[in-house]
PDB file of C-alpha atoms in Angstrom:
ATOM      1  CA  UNK A   1     125.104  64.476 130.448  1.00  0.00           C
ATOM      2  CA  UNK A   2     122.526  64.274 127.765  1.00  0.00           C
ATOM      3  CA  UNK A   3     123.851  65.280 124.407  1.00  0.00           C
ATOM      4  CA  UNK A   4     121.594  63.759 121.936  1.00  0.00           C
ATOM      5  CA  UNK A   5     118.836  60.907 121.655  1.00  0.00           C
ATOM      6  CA  UNK A   6     120.785  58.435 122.826  1.00  0.00           C
ATOM      7  CA  UNK A   7     120.104  56.906 126.523  1.00  0.00           C
ATOM      8  CA  UNK A   8     122.697  57.085 129.282  1.00  0.00           C
ATOM      9  CA  UNK A   9     122.846  56.673 133.046  1.00  0.00           C
ATOM     10  CA  UNK A  10     125.271  57.888 135.616  1.00  0.00           C
ATOM     11  CA  UNK A  11     125.349  58.182 139.620  1.00  0.00           C
ATOM     12  CA  UNK A  12     127.368  59.022 142.465  1.00  0.00           C
ATOM     13  CA  UNK A  13     128.543  56.569 145.294  1.00  0.00           C
ATOM     14  CA  UNK A  14     128.903  57.916 148.390  1.00  0.00           C
ATOM     15  CA  UNK A  15     128.408  57.053 152.268  1.00  0.00           C
ATOM     16  CA  UNK A  16     125.455  59.282 152.498  1.00  0.00           C
ATOM     17  CA  UNK A  17     122.581  57.426 154.047  1.00  0.00           C
ATOM     18  CA  UNK A  18     119.543  59.338 152.671  1.00  0.00           C
ATOM     19  CA  UNK A  19     118.615  61.954 150.387  1.00  0.00           C
ATOM     20  CA  UNK A  20     115.844  64.050 150.470  1.00  0.00           C
ATOM     21  CA  UNK A  21     114.456  65.978 147.015  1.00  0.00           C
ATOM     22  CA  UNK A  22     111.562  68.399 148.326  1.00  0.00           C
ATOM     23  CA  UNK A  23     110.939  69.991 144.823  1.00  0.00           C
ATOM     24  CA  UNK A  24     111.236  71.617 141.561  1.00  0.00           C
ATOM     25  CA  UNK A  25     110.270  74.760 140.622  1.00  0.00           C
ATOM     26  CA  UNK A  26     109.485  75.668 137.066  1.00  0.00           C
ATOM     27  CA  UNK A  27     107.009  78.193 135.221  1.00  0.00           C
ATOM     28  CA  UNK A  28     103.937  80.053 136.418  1.00  0.00           C
ATOM     29  CA  UNK A  29     100.709  78.559 134.782  1.00  0.00           C
ATOM     30  CA  UNK A  30      98.468  81.171 133.291  1.00  0.00           C
ATOM     31  CA  UNK A  31      94.721  80.652 131.969  1.00  0.00           C
ATOM     32  CA  UNK A  32      93.360  77.194 131.556  1.00  0.00           C
ATOM     33  CA  UNK A  33      94.613  74.155 130.241  1.00  0.00           C
ATOM     34  CA  UNK A  34      93.767  72.600 126.765  1.00  0.00           C
ATOM     35  CA  UNK A  35      93.913  69.124 125.287  1.00  0.00           C
ATOM     36  CA  UNK A  36      96.160  68.199 122.523  1.00  0.00           C
ATOM     37  CA  UNK A  37      93.661  66.649 119.731  1.00  0.00           C
ATOM     38  CA  UNK A  38      96.089  66.452 116.714  1.00  0.00           C
ATOM     39  CA  UNK A  39      99.970  66.130 116.782  1.00  0.00           C
ATOM     40  CA  UNK A  40     102.815  64.817 114.426  1.00  0.00           C
ATOM     41  CA  UNK A  41     106.435  64.292 116.198  1.00  0.00           C
ATOM     42  CA  UNK A  42     106.974  67.277 118.440  1.00  0.00           C
ATOM     43  CA  UNK A  43     104.602  69.240 116.462  1.00  0.00           C
ATOM     44  CA  UNK A  44     100.881  70.472 118.097  1.00  0.00           C
ATOM     45  CA  UNK A  45      98.577  70.799 115.070  1.00  0.00           C
ATOM     46  CA  UNK A  46      95.324  71.200 117.242  1.00  0.00           C
ATOM     47  CA  UNK A  47      94.413  71.974 120.774  1.00  0.00           C
ATOM     48  CA  UNK A  48      90.672  71.216 121.921  1.00  0.00           C
ATOM     49  CA  UNK A  49      89.610  70.873 118.219  1.00  0.00           C
ATOM     50  CA  UNK A  50      90.986  74.224 117.257  1.00  0.00           C
ATOM     51  CA  UNK A  51      94.356  75.013 115.295  1.00  0.00           C
ATOM     52  CA  UNK A  52      97.141  75.218 118.219  1.00  0.00           C
ATOM     53  CA  UNK A  53      98.308  78.660 117.337  1.00  0.00           C
ATOM     54  CA  UNK A  54      94.765  79.981 117.482  1.00  0.00           C
ATOM     55  CA  UNK A  55      93.959  78.726 120.958  1.00  0.00           C
ATOM     56  CA  UNK A  56      97.665  79.836 122.367  1.00  0.00           C
ATOM     57  CA  UNK A  57      96.736  83.371 120.916  1.00  0.00           C
ATOM     58  CA  UNK A  58      93.599  83.113 123.218  1.00  0.00           C
ATOM     59  CA  UNK A  59      95.514  81.807 126.351  1.00  0.00           C
ATOM     60  CA  UNK A  60      98.026  84.972 125.859  1.00  0.00           C
ATOM     61  CA  UNK A  61      95.188  87.405 125.733  1.00  0.00           C
ATOM     62  CA  UNK A  62      94.375  86.428 129.335  1.00  0.00           C
ATOM     63  CA  UNK A  63      97.837  87.016 130.453  1.00  0.00           C
ATOM     64  CA  UNK A  64      98.505  90.489 132.566  1.00  0.00           C
ATOM     65  CA  UNK A  65     100.087  93.051 130.662  1.00  0.00           C
ATOM     66  CA  UNK A  66     103.392  92.734 132.762  1.00  0.00           C
ATOM     67  CA  UNK A  67     103.672  89.002 132.077  1.00  0.00           C
ATOM     68  CA  UNK A  68     103.407  89.362 127.851  1.00  0.00           C
ATOM     69  CA  UNK A  69     107.115  90.531 127.975  1.00  0.00           C
ATOM     70  CA  UNK A  70     108.443  87.579 129.813  1.00  0.00           C
ATOM     71  CA  UNK A  71     109.701  84.206 128.319  1.00  0.00           C
ATOM     72  CA  UNK A  72     106.901  81.745 127.595  1.00  0.00           C
ATOM     73  CA  UNK A  73     106.786  77.969 127.785  1.00  0.00           C
ATOM     74  CA  UNK A  74     104.233  75.213 127.838  1.00  0.00           C
ATOM     75  CA  UNK A  75     103.586  72.657 130.532  1.00  0.00           C
ATOM     76  CA  UNK A  76     102.579  69.039 129.388  1.00  0.00           C
ATOM     77  CA  UNK A  77     100.856  66.485 131.321  1.00  0.00           C
ATOM     78  CA  UNK A  78     100.318  63.271 129.564  1.00  0.00           C
ATOM     79  CA  UNK A  79      98.421  61.525 132.307  1.00  0.00           C
ATOM     80  CA  UNK A  80      95.684  64.265 132.088  1.00  0.00           C
ATOM     81  CA  UNK A  81      96.352  65.777 135.121  1.00  0.00           C
ATOM     82  CA  UNK A  82      95.851  69.539 135.911  1.00  0.00           C
ATOM     83  CA  UNK A  83      98.619  69.880 138.396  1.00  0.00           C
ATOM     84  CA  UNK A  84     101.656  68.577 137.628  1.00  0.00           C
ATOM     85  CA  UNK A  85     103.190  69.855 134.270  1.00  0.00           C
ATOM     86  CA  UNK A  86     106.378  69.173 132.493  1.00  0.00           C
ATOM     87  CA  UNK A  87     107.865  72.727 131.321  1.00  0.00           C
ATOM     88  CA  UNK A  88     108.972  72.599 127.545  1.00  0.00           C
ATOM     89  CA  UNK A  89     110.393  75.422 125.097  1.00  0.00           C
ATOM     90  CA  UNK A  90     108.140  76.053 122.293  1.00  0.00           C
ATOM     91  CA  UNK A  91     108.402  77.917 118.837  1.00  0.00           C
ATOM     92  CA  UNK A  92     105.545  78.976 116.604  1.00  0.00           C
ATOM     93  CA  UNK A  93     105.560  77.955 112.900  1.00  0.00           C
ATOM     94  CA  UNK A  94     103.073  80.259 111.451  1.00  0.00           C
ATOM     95  CA  UNK A  95     103.747  78.883 107.812  1.00  0.00           C
ATOM     96  CA  UNK A  96     103.293  74.960 108.872  1.00  0.00           C
ATOM     97  CA  UNK A  97     106.270  73.702 107.315  1.00  0.00           C
ATOM     98  CA  UNK A  98     107.499  71.136 109.761  1.00  0.00           C
ATOM     99  CA  UNK A  99     110.960  69.416 109.265  1.00  0.00           C
ATOM    100  CA  UNK A 100     111.094  66.149 111.282  1.00  0.00           C
ATOM    101  CA  UNK A 101     114.293  65.095 112.062  1.00  0.00           C
ATOM    102  CA  UNK A 102     115.105  61.318 111.281  1.00  0.00           C
ATOM    103  CA  UNK A 103     117.893  58.789 111.496  1.00  0.00           C
ATOM    104  CA  UNK A 104     121.358  59.611 110.312  1.00  0.00           C
ATOM    105  CA  UNK A 105     121.082  57.495 107.448  1.00  0.00           C
ATOM    106  CA  UNK A 106     118.087  59.102 105.995  1.00  0.00           C
ATOM    107  CA  UNK A 107     117.382  62.871 105.293  1.00  0.00           C
ATOM    108  CA  UNK A 108     115.019  64.953 107.621  1.00  0.00           C
ATOM    109  CA  UNK A 109     111.417  64.585 106.525  1.00  0.00           C
ATOM    110  CA  UNK A 110     109.840  67.956 105.256  1.00  0.00           C
ATOM    111  CA  UNK A 111     106.089  68.308 105.854  1.00  0.00           C
ATOM    112  CA  UNK A 112     103.697  70.862 104.962  1.00  0.00           C
ATOM    113  CA  UNK A 113     100.663  70.880 107.074  1.00  0.00           C
ATOM    114  CA  UNK A 114      99.454  73.954 105.763  1.00  0.00           C
ATOM    115  CA  UNK A 115      98.165  75.465 108.935  1.00  0.00           C
ATOM    116  CA  UNK A 116     100.131  77.092 111.779  1.00  0.00           C
ATOM    117  CA  UNK A 117     102.057  74.666 114.110  1.00  0.00           C
ATOM    118  CA  UNK A 118     103.261  74.729 117.433  1.00  0.00           C
ATOM    119  CA  UNK A 119     106.671  73.008 118.148  1.00  0.00           C
ATOM    120  CA  UNK A 120     107.842  71.534 121.462  1.00  0.00           C
ATOM    121  CA  UNK A 121     111.295  71.285 122.185  1.00  0.00           C
ATOM    122  CA  UNK A 122     112.574  67.748 123.229  1.00  0.00           C
ATOM    123  CA  UNK A 123     109.441  65.893 123.328  1.00  0.00           C
ATOM    124  CA  UNK A 124     107.259  63.827 121.208  1.00  0.00           C
ATOM    125  CA  UNK A 125     103.730  65.074 121.669  1.00  0.00           C
ATOM    126  CA  UNK A 126     100.620  62.678 121.913  1.00  0.00           C
ATOM    127  CA  UNK A 127      97.092  63.011 121.546  1.00  0.00           C
ATOM    128  CA  UNK A 128      95.253  63.468 124.584  1.00  0.00           C
ATOM    129  CA  UNK A 129      98.021  65.255 126.492  1.00  0.00           C
ATOM    130  CA  UNK A 130      96.912  68.398 128.631  1.00  0.00           C
ATOM    131  CA  UNK A 131      98.964  71.712 127.801  1.00  0.00           C
ATOM    132  CA  UNK A 132      99.342  74.672 129.921  1.00  0.00           C
ATOM    133  CA  UNK A 133     100.772  77.985 128.991  1.00  0.00           C
ATOM    134  CA  UNK A 134     104.003  78.836 131.790  1.00  0.00           C
ATOM    135  CA  UNK A 135     105.452  82.067 132.304  1.00  0.00           C
ATOM    136  CA  UNK A 136     109.028  82.152 133.585  1.00  0.00           C
ATOM    137  CA  UNK A 137     108.205  84.740 136.214  1.00  0.00           C
ATOM    138  CA  UNK A 138     111.150  85.478 138.942  1.00  0.00           C
ATOM    139  CA  UNK A 139     109.077  86.218 141.523  1.00  0.00           C
ATOM    140  CA  UNK A 140     106.719  83.248 141.516  1.00  0.00           C
ATOM    141  CA  UNK A 141     109.829  81.125 141.090  1.00  0.00           C
ATOM    142  CA  UNK A 142     111.055  82.498 144.323  1.00  0.00           C
ATOM    143  CA  UNK A 143     107.693  82.064 146.205  1.00  0.00           C
ATOM    144  CA  UNK A 144     107.699  78.257 144.982  1.00  0.00           C
ATOM    145  CA  UNK A 145     111.135  77.506 145.975  1.00  0.00           C
ATOM    146  CA  UNK A 146     110.241  79.180 149.401  1.00  0.00           C
ATOM    147  CA  UNK A 147     107.253  77.047 149.703  1.00  0.00           C
ATOM    148  CA  UNK A 148     109.349  73.861 149.052  1.00  0.00           C
ATOM    149  CA  UNK A 149     112.054  74.973 151.742  1.00  0.00           C
ATOM    150  CA  UNK A 150     109.011  75.391 154.323  1.00  0.00           C
ATOM    151  CA  UNK A 151     107.467  71.723 153.625  1.00  0.00           C
ATOM    152  CA  UNK A 152     111.220  70.444 153.804  1.00  0.00           C
ATOM    153  CA  UNK A 153     111.483  72.254 157.141  1.00  0.00           C
ATOM    154  CA  UNK A 154     108.127  70.915 158.518  1.00  0.00           C
ATOM    155  CA  UNK A 155     109.158  67.403 157.799  1.00  0.00           C
ATOM    156  CA  UNK A 156     111.915  67.443 160.020  1.00  0.00           C
ATOM    157  CA  UNK A 157     111.519  65.617 163.720  1.00  0.00           C
ATOM    158  CA  UNK A 158     110.751  67.912 166.438  1.00  0.00           C
ATOM    159  CA  UNK A 159     113.834  69.843 168.139  1.00  0.00           C
ATOM    160  CA  UNK A 160     115.990  68.810 164.861  1.00  0.00           C
ATOM    161  CA  UNK A 161     117.424  72.196 163.335  1.00  0.00           C
ATOM    162  CA  UNK A 162     117.918  72.322 159.362  1.00  0.00           C
ATOM    163  CA  UNK A 163     121.768  71.849 159.508  1.00  0.00           C
ATOM    164  CA  UNK A 164     121.384  69.077 162.162  1.00  0.00           C
ATOM    165  CA  UNK A 165     122.167  65.562 160.408  1.00  0.00           C
ATOM    166  CA  UNK A 166     122.257  67.358 156.924  1.00  0.00           C
ATOM    167  CA  UNK A 167     125.672  66.996 155.144  1.00  0.00           C
ATOM    168  CA  UNK A 168     124.915  69.283 152.615  1.00  0.00           C
ATOM    169  CA  UNK A 169     122.732  70.423 149.405  1.00  0.00           C
ATOM    170  CA  UNK A 170     122.570  70.016 145.679  1.00  0.00           C
ATOM    171  CA  UNK A 171     121.059  72.554 143.692  1.00  0.00           C
ATOM    172  CA  UNK A 172     120.612  72.632 139.699  1.00  0.00           C
ATOM    173  CA  UNK A 173     119.321  75.697 138.123  1.00  0.00           C
ATOM    174  CA  UNK A 174     118.823  77.129 134.842  1.00  0.00           C
ATOM    175  CA  UNK A 175     121.696  79.189 133.221  1.00  0.00           C
ATOM    176  CA  UNK A 176     119.130  81.905 133.040  1.00  0.00           C
ATOM    177  CA  UNK A 177     118.032  82.042 136.763  1.00  0.00           C
ATOM    178  CA  UNK A 178     120.648  84.713 137.693  1.00  0.00           C
ATOM    179  CA  UNK A 179     121.602  82.695 140.775  1.00  0.00           C
ATOM    180  CA  UNK A 180     118.357  84.186 142.662  1.00  0.00           C
ATOM    181  CA  UNK A 181     117.691  80.313 143.843  1.00  0.00           C
ATOM    182  CA  UNK A 182     121.683  79.869 145.409  1.00  0.00           C
ATOM    183  CA  UNK A 183     120.777  83.483 147.049  1.00  0.00           C
ATOM    184  CA  UNK A 184     117.761  82.101 148.830  1.00  0.00           C
ATOM    185  CA  UNK A 185     119.131  78.899 150.069  1.00  0.00           C
ATOM    186  CA  UNK A 186     122.671  80.128 151.507  1.00  0.00           C
ATOM    187  CA  UNK A 187     120.459  82.581 153.388  1.00  0.00           C
ATOM    188  CA  UNK A 188     118.128  80.106 154.686  1.00  0.00           C
ATOM    189  CA  UNK A 189     120.875  77.711 155.397  1.00  0.00           C
ATOM    190  CA  UNK A 190     124.107  79.365 156.009  1.00  0.00           C
ATOM    191  CA  UNK A 191     125.937  76.859 157.602  1.00  0.00           C
ATOM    192  CA  UNK A 192     125.643  74.116 155.051  1.00  0.00           C
ATOM    193  CA  UNK A 193     127.867  73.672 151.881  1.00  0.00           C
ATOM    194  CA  UNK A 194     126.017  73.632 148.663  1.00  0.00           C
ATOM    195  CA  UNK A 195     127.209  71.794 145.497  1.00  0.00           C
ATOM    196  CA  UNK A 196     125.533  72.033 141.778  1.00  0.00           C
ATOM    197  CA  UNK A 197     125.738  73.883 138.649  1.00  0.00           C
ATOM    198  CA  UNK A 198     123.847  75.763 136.129  1.00  0.00           C
ATOM    199  CA  UNK A 199     122.706  74.074 133.341  1.00  0.00           C
ATOM    200  CA  UNK A 200     120.218  73.756 130.491  1.00  0.00           C
ATOM    201  CA  UNK A 201     117.997  71.134 131.669  1.00  0.00           C
ATOM    202  CA  UNK A 202     117.344  70.189 135.127  1.00  0.00           C
ATOM    203  CA  UNK A 203     116.232  66.595 136.247  1.00  0.00           C
ATOM    204  CA  UNK A 204     113.865  66.607 139.060  1.00  0.00           C
ATOM    205  CA  UNK A 205     110.774  65.031 140.437  1.00  0.00           C
ATOM    206  CA  UNK A 206     107.348  65.451 138.627  1.00  0.00           C
ATOM    207  CA  UNK A 207     104.268  64.882 140.577  1.00  0.00           C
ATOM    208  CA  UNK A 208     103.553  62.777 143.909  1.00  0.00           C
ATOM    209  CA  UNK A 209     106.705  61.601 145.932  1.00  0.00           C
ATOM    210  CA  UNK A 210     108.248  58.553 144.604  1.00  0.00           C
ATOM    211  CA  UNK A 211     107.108  59.428 141.014  1.00  0.00           C
ATOM    212  CA  UNK A 212     110.225  58.977 138.389  1.00  0.00           C
ATOM    213  CA  UNK A 213     112.339  61.642 137.597  1.00  0.00           C
ATOM    214  CA  UNK A 214     111.929  64.089 134.839  1.00  0.00           C
ATOM    215  CA  UNK A 215     114.108  66.570 132.956  1.00  0.00           C
ATOM    216  CA  UNK A 216     112.664  69.790 133.024  1.00  0.00           C
ATOM    217  CA  UNK A 217     113.652  73.224 131.502  1.00  0.00           C
ATOM    218  CA  UNK A 218     114.092  76.321 133.036  1.00  0.00           C
ATOM    219  CA  UNK A 219     113.633  75.115 136.403  1.00  0.00           C
ATOM    220  CA  UNK A 220     115.595  74.548 139.711  1.00  0.00           C
ATOM    221  CA  UNK A 221     116.184  70.998 141.125  1.00  0.00           C
ATOM    222  CA  UNK A 222     116.713  71.105 144.959  1.00  0.00           C
ATOM    223  CA  UNK A 223     117.988  68.314 146.957  1.00  0.00           C
ATOM    224  CA  UNK A 224     119.264  67.580 150.750  1.00  0.00           C
ATOM    225  CA  UNK A 225     121.594  64.828 151.528  1.00  0.00           C
ATOM    226  CA  UNK A 226     121.014  63.700 155.076  1.00  0.00           C
ATOM    227  CA  UNK A 227     122.255  60.875 157.764  1.00  0.00           C
ATOM    228  CA  UNK A 228     119.333  58.403 158.319  1.00  0.00           C
ATOM    229  CA  UNK A 229     120.373  58.433 162.208  1.00  0.00           C
ATOM    230  CA  UNK A 230     120.009  61.966 163.089  1.00  0.00           C
ATOM    231  CA  UNK A 231     121.916  63.185 166.360  1.00  0.00           C
ATOM    232  CA  UNK A 232     120.450  63.231 169.704  1.00  0.00           C
ATOM    233  CA  UNK A 233     119.026  66.178 171.217  1.00  0.00           C
ATOM    234  CA  UNK A 234     119.067  67.460 174.712  1.00  0.00           C
TER     235      UNK A 234
END
């Protein structure tokens, strides 16, 4: 459990011989990405050399009308990739008065930038980071989850059913997902036991297989517990 900026570690000891984490689903990317050209703490001042709020407004104008009423996030890619984004909540500060948190022994530092700001939750933003506007579209999330499941099934050995050698599934989903992921998974794997919970922040893969896990926002992280030695097939 993560409650503050302190580093923690936790784990599970079991007799499971292998685990497969086929994917993580978050928001639907909208419009073009932009590069952070000025930032301070978790505040973005400029994107592509222009005021951040101005660029975000231009991105918002590119959205379909039905998407403008949906919750908006920002996706961040520190390595400059335009395919793997880490979703974060955002807040607009039109007055440009930022409050930067400090240690418990010192009061917060109030800075007046004199320009509109874009505040990013949880992360300190670095210049050079690419950002992408994301929309929390339930239909897109459903399609992404179904694509992850299809990729997992295609990776199974020939002649092996989804339940064969699979001990159970793990699903950690956002508290605002309305359990649509659970309904999809129990329909696809009716005989498979599932464990997990609904949380505010989900750990899951980011990018290519084998990359370090990251904490996502408003997403779903899916995993399967499997035996390394699969039962023989007739």
